[in-house]
PDB file of C-alpha atoms and ligand atoms in Angstrom:
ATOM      1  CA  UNK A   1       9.351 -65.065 -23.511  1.00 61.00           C
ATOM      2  CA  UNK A   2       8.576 -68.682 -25.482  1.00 59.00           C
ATOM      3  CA  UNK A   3       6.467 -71.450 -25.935  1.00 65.00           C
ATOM      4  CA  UNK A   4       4.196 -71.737 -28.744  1.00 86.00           C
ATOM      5  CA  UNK A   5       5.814 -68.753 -30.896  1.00 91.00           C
ATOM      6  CA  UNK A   6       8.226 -68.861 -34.038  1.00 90.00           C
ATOM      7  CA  UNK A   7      11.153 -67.068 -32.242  1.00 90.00           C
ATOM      8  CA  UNK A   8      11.788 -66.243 -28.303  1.00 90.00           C
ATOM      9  CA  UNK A   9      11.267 -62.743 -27.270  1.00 89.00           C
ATOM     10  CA  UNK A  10      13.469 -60.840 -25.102  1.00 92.00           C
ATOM     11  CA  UNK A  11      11.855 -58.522 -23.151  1.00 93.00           C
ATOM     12  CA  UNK A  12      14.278 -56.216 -20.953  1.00 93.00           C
ATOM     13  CA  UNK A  13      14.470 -53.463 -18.173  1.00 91.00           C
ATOM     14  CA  UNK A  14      14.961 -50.598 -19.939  1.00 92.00           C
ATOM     15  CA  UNK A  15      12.729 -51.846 -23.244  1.00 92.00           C
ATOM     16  CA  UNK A  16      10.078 -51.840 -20.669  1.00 91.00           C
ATOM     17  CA  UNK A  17      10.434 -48.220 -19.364  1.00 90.00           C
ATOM     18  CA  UNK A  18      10.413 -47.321 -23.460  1.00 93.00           C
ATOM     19  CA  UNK A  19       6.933 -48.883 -23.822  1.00 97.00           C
ATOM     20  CA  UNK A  20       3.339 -47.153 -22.990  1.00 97.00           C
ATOM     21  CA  UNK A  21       3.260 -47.110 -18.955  1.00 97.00           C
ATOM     22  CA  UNK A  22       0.355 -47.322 -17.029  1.00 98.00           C
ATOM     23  CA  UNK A  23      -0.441 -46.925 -13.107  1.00 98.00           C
ATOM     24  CA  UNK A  24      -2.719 -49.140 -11.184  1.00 98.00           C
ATOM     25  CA  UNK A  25      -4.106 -48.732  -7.983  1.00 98.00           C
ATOM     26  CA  UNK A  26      -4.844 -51.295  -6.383  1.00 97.00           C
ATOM     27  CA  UNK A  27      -5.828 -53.845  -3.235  1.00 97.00           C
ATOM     28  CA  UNK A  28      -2.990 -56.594  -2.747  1.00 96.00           C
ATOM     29  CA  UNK A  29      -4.808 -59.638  -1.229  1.00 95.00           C
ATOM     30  CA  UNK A  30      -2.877 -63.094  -0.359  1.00 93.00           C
ATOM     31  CA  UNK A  31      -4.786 -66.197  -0.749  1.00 92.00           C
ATOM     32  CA  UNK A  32      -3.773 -66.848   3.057  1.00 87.00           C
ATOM     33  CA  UNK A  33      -5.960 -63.721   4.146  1.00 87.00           C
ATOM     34  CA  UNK A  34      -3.682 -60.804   4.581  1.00 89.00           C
ATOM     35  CA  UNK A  35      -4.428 -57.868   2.058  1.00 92.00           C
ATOM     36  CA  UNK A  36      -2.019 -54.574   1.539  1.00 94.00           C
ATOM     37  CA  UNK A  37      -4.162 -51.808   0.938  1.00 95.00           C
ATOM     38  CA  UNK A  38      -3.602 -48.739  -1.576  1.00 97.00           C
ATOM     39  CA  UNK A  39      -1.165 -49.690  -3.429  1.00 97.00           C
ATOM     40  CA  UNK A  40       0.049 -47.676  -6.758  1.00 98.00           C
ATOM     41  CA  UNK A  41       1.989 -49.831  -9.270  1.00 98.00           C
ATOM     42  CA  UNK A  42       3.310 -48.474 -12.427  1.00 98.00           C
ATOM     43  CA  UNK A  43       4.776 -50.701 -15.341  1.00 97.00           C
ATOM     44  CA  UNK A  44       3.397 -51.940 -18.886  1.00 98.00           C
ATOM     45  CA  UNK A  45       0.121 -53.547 -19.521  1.00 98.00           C
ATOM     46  CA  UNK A  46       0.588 -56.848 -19.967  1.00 98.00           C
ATOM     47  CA  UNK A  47      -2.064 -57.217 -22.508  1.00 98.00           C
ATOM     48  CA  UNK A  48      -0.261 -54.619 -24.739  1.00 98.00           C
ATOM     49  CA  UNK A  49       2.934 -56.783 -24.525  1.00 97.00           C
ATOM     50  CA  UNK A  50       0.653 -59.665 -25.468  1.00 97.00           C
ATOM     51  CA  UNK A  51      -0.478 -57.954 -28.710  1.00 97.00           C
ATOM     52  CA  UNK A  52       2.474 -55.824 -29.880  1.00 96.00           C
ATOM     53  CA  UNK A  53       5.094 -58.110 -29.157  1.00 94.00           C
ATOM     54  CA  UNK A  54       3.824 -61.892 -29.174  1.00 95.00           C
ATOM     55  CA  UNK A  55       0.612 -62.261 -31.319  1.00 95.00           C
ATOM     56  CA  UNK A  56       2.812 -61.729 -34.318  1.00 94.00           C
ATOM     57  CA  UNK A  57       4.966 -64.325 -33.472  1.00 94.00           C
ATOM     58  CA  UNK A  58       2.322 -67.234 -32.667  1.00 94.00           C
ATOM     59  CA  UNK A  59       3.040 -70.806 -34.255  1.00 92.00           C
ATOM     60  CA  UNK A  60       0.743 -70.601 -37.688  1.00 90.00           C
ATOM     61  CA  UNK A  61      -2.832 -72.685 -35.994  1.00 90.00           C
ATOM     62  CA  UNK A  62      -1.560 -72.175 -32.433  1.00 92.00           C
ATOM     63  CA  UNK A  63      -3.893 -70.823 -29.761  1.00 95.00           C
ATOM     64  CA  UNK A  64      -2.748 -70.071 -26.582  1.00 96.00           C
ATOM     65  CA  UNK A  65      -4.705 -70.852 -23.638  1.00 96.00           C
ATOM     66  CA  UNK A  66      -2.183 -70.478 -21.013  1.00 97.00           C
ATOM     67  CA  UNK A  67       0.723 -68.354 -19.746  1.00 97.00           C
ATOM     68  CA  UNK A  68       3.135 -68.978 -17.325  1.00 96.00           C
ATOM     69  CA  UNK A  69       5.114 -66.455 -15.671  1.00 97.00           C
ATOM     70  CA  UNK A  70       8.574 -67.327 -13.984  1.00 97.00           C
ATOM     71  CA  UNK A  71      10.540 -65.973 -11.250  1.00 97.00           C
ATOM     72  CA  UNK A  72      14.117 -65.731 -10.345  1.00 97.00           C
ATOM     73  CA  UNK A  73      13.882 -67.979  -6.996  1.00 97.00           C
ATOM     74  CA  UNK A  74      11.713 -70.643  -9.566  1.00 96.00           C
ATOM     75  CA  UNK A  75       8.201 -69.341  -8.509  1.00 96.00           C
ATOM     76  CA  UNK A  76       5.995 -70.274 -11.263  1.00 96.00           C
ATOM     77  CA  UNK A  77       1.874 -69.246 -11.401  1.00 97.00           C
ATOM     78  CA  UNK A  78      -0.130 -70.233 -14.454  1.00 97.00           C
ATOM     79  CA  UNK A  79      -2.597 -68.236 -15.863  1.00 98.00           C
ATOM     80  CA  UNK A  80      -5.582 -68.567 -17.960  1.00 98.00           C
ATOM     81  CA  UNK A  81      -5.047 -66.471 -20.929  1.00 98.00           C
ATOM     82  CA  UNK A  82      -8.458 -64.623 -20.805  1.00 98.00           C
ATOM     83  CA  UNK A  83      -7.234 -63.664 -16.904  1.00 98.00           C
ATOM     84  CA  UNK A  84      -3.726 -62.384 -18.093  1.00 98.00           C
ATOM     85  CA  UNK A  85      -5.165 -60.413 -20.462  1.00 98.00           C
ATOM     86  CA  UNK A  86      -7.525 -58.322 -18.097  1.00 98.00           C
ATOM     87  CA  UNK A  87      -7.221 -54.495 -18.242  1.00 98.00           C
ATOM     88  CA  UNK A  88      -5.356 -54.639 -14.516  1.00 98.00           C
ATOM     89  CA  UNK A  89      -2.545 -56.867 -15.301  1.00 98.00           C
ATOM     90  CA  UNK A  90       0.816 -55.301 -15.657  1.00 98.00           C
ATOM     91  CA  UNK A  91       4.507 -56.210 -15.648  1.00 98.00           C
ATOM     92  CA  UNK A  92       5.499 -53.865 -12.741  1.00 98.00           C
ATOM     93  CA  UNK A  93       8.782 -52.218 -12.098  1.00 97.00           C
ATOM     94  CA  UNK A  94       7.617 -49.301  -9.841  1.00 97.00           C
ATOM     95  CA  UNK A  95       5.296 -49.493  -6.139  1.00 98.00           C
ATOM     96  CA  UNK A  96       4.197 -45.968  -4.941  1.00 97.00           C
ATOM     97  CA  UNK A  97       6.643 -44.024  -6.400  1.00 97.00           C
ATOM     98  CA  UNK A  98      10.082 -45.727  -6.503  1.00 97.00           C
ATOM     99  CA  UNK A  99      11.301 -48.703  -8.246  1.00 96.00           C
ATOM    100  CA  UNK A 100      10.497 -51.933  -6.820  1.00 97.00           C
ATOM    101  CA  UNK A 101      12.336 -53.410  -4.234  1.00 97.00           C
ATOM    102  CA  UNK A 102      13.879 -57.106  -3.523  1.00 96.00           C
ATOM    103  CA  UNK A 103      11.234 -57.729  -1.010  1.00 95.00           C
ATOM    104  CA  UNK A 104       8.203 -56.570  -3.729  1.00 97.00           C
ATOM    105  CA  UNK A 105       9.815 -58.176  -6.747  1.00 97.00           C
ATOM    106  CA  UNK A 106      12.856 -55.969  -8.270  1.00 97.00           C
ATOM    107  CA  UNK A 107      13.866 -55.705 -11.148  1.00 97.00           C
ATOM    108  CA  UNK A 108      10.176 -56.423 -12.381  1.00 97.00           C
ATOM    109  CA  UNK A 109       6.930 -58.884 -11.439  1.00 98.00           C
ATOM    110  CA  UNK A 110       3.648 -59.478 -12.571  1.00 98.00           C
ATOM    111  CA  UNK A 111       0.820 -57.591 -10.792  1.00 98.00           C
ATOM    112  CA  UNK A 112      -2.531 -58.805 -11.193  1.00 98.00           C
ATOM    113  CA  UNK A 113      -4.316 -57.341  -8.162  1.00 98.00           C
ATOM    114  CA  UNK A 114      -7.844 -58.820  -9.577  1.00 98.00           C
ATOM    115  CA  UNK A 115      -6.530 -62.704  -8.275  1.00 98.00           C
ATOM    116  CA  UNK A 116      -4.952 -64.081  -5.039  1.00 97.00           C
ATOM    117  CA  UNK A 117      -0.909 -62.813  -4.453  1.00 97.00           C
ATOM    118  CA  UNK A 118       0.453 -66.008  -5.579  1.00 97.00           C
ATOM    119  CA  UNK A 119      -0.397 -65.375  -9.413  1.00 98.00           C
ATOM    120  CA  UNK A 120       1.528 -62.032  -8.964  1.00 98.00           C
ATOM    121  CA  UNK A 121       5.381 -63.698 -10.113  1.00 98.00           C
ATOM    122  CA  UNK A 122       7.728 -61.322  -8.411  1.00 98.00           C
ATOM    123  CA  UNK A 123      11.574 -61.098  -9.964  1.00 98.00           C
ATOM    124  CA  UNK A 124      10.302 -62.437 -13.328  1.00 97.00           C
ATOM    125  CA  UNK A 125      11.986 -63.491 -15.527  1.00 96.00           C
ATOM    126  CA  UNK A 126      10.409 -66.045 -17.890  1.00 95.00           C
ATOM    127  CA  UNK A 127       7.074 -66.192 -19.654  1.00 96.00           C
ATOM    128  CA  UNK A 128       6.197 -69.336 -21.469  1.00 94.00           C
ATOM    129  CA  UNK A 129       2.889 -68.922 -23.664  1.00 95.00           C
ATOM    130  CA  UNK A 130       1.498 -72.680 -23.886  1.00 94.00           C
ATOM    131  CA  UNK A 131      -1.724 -73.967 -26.128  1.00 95.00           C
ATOM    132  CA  UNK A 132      -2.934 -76.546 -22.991  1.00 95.00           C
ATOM    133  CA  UNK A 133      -2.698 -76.096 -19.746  1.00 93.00           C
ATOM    134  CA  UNK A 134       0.389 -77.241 -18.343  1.00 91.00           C
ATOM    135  CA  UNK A 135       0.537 -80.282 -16.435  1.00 87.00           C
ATOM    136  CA  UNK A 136      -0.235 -79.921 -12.596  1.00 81.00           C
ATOM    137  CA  UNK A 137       3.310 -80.912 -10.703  1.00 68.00           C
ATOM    138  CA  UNK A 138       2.204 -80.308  -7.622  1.00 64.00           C
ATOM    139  CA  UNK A 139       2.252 -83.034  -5.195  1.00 79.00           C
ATOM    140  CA  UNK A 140      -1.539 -83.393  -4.132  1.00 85.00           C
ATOM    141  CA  UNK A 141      -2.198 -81.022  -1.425  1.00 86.00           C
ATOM    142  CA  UNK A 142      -5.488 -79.890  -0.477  1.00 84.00           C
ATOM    143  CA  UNK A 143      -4.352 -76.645  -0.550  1.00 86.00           C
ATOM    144  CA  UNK A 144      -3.244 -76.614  -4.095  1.00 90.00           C
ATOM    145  CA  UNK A 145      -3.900 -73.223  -5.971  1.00 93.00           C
ATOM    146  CA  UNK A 146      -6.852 -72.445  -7.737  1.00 95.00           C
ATOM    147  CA  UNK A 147      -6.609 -71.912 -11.622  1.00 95.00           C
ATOM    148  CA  UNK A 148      -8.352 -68.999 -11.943  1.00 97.00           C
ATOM    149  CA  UNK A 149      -7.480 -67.724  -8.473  1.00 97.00           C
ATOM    150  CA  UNK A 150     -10.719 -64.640  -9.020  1.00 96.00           C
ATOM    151  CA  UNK A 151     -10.171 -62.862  -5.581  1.00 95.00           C
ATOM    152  CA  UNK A 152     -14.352 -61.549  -5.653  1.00 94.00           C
ATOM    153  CA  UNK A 153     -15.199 -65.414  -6.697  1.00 94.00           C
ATOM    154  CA  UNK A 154     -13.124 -66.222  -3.400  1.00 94.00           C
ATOM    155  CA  UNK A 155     -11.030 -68.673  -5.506  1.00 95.00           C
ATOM    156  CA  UNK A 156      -8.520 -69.391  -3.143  1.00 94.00           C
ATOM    157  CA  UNK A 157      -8.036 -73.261  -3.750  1.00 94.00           C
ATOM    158  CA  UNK A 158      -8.540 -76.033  -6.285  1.00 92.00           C
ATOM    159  CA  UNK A 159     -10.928 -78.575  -3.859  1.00 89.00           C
ATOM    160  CA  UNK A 160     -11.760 -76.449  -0.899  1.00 90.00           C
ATOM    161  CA  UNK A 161     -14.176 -73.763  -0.886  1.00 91.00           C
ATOM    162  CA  UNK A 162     -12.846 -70.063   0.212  1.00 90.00           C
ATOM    163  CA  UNK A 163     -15.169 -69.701   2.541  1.00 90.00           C
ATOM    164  CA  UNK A 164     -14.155 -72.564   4.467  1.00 90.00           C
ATOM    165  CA  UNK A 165     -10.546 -71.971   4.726  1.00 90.00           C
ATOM    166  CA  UNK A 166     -11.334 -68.106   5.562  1.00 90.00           C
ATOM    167  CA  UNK A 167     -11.341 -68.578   9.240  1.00 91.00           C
ATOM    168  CA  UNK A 168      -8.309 -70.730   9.717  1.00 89.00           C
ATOM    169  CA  UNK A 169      -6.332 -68.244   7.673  1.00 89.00           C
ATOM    170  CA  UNK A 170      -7.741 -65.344   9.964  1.00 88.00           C
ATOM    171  CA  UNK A 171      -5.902 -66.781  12.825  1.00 90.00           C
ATOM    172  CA  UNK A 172      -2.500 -67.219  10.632  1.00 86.00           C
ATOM    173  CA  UNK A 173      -2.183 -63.382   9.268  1.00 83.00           C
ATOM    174  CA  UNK A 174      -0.478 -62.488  12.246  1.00 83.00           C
ATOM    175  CA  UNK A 175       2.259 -65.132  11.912  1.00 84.00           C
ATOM    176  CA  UNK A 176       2.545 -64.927   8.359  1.00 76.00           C
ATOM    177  CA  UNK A 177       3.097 -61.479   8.740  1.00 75.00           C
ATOM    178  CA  UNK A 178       6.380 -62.202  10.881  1.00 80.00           C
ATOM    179  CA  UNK A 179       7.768 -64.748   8.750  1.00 77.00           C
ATOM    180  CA  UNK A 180       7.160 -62.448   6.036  1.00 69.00           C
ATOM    181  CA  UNK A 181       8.885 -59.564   7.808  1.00 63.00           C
ATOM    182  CA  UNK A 182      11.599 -61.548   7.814  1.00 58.00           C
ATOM    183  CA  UNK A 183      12.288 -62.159   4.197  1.00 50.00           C
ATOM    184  CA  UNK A 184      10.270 -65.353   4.457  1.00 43.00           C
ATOM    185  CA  UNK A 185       7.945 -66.567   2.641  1.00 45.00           C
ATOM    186  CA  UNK A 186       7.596 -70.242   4.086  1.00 41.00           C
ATOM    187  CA  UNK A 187       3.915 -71.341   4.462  1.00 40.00           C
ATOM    188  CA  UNK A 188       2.766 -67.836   2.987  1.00 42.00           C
ATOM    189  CA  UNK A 189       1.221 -68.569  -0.069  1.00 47.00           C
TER     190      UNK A 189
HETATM  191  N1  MTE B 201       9.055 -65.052  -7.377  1.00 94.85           N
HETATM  192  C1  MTE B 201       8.102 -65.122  -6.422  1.00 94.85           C
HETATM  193  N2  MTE B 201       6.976 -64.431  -6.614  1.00 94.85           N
HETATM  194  C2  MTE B 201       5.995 -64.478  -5.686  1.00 94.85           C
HETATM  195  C3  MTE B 201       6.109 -65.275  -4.530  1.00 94.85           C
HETATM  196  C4  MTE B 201       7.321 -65.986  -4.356  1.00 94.85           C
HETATM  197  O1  MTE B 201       7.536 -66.699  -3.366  1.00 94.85           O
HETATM  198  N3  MTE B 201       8.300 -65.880  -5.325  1.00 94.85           N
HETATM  199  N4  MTE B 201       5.077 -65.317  -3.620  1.00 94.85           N
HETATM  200  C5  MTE B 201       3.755 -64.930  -4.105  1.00 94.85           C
HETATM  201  C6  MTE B 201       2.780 -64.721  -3.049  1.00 94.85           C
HETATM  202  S1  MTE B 201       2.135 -66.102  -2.331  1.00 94.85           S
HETATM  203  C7  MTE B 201       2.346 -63.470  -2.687  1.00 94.85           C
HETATM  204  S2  MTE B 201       1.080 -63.251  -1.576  1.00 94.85           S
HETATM  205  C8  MTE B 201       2.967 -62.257  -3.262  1.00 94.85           C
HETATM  206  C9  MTE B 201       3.477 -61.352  -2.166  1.00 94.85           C
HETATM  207  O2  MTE B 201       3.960 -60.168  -2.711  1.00 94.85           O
HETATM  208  P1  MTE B 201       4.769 -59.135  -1.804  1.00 94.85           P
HETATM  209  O3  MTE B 201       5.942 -59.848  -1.228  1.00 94.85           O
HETATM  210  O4  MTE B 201       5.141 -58.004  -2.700  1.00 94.85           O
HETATM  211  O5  MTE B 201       3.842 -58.710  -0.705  1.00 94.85           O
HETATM  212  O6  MTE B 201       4.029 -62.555  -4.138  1.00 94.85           O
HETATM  213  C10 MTE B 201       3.814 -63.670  -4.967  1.00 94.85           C
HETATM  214  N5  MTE B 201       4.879 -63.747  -5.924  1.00 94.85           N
HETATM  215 MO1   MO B 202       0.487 -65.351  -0.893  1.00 94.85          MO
END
């Protein structure tokens, strides 16, 4: 963990099973439509990593707006502070029962069940904690993420409404299903 602190942070496996665990059940829903329902994660709040292990060590004036989370394969989602700090945001080693697997994220991933998949950084390992937001890299797309990505607000996109993209993602759960079921996550974000 970095950015904005006085020292790095290193965070493992086995300091995470030491720390307070909490479960989580919860609804899984993909911004492309699909949801997994009933799902019981286990790991460490990620708010109580935020205040045991990181407010101590912010830059003297610094306040952080932003974190990013990174994964293994170079994933990246950004989220607004306020949003990673929510009671149902965890870094997750364990799904219903048994230690996560490849597919879900192994060794550990965010989980924050309360905004679309893609903010959910599976094989993490990075966390940058920034005082701006960081600067958009994405090419422009219209399908570029939403920054808040609230899955009751329906924030699936930056410049299209939800709603208007529900229907054409309807038709694509079935493929993205298969490609999924096949390790791949092309198109499924
Ligand atoms: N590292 C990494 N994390 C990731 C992704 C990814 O491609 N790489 N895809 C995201 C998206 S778009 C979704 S919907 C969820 C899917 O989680 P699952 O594979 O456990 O169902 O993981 C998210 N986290
Ligand atoms: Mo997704």
């Amino acid at each position: 963990m970095r950015g904005a602190l006085t020292e790095d942070v290193t965070l493992s496996v086995a300091d995470l099973a030491g720390l307070p665990r909490q479960e989580l059940g919860a609804d899984f829903h993909c911004v492309a439509g699909w949801s997994a329902t009933g799902l019981l994660w286990e790991g460490v709040n990620f708010g109580f990593v935020y205040r045991t292990r990181v407010a101590p060590l912010i830059v003297s004036g610094a306040s952080i707006s932003h974190v990013v989370f990174e994964g293994l394969d170079g994933h990246r989602s950004v989220v607004v502070l306020e949003d990673a700090l929510a009671d149902d945001v965890l870094i997750a080693d364990r799904l219903d029962g048994g230690p996560l697997d490849s597919d879900h994220g192994a060794p550990v991933r965010l989980v924050s069940p309360s905004q679309y998949g893609f903010v959910s950084t599976k094989h993490l390992c990075r966390i940058e904690f920034r005082t701006s937001a960081p600067p958009l890299s994405d090419r422009w797309s219209p399908i570029a993420s939403h920054p808040r990505a609230r899955v009751w607000k329906e924030e699936r996109h930056r410049r299209i409404s939800g709603r208007v993209v529900r229907p054409a993602y309807r038709t694509l759960i079935g493929p993205i299903r298969a490609l999924s079921a096949r390790g791949s996550r092309t198109g499924a974000t």
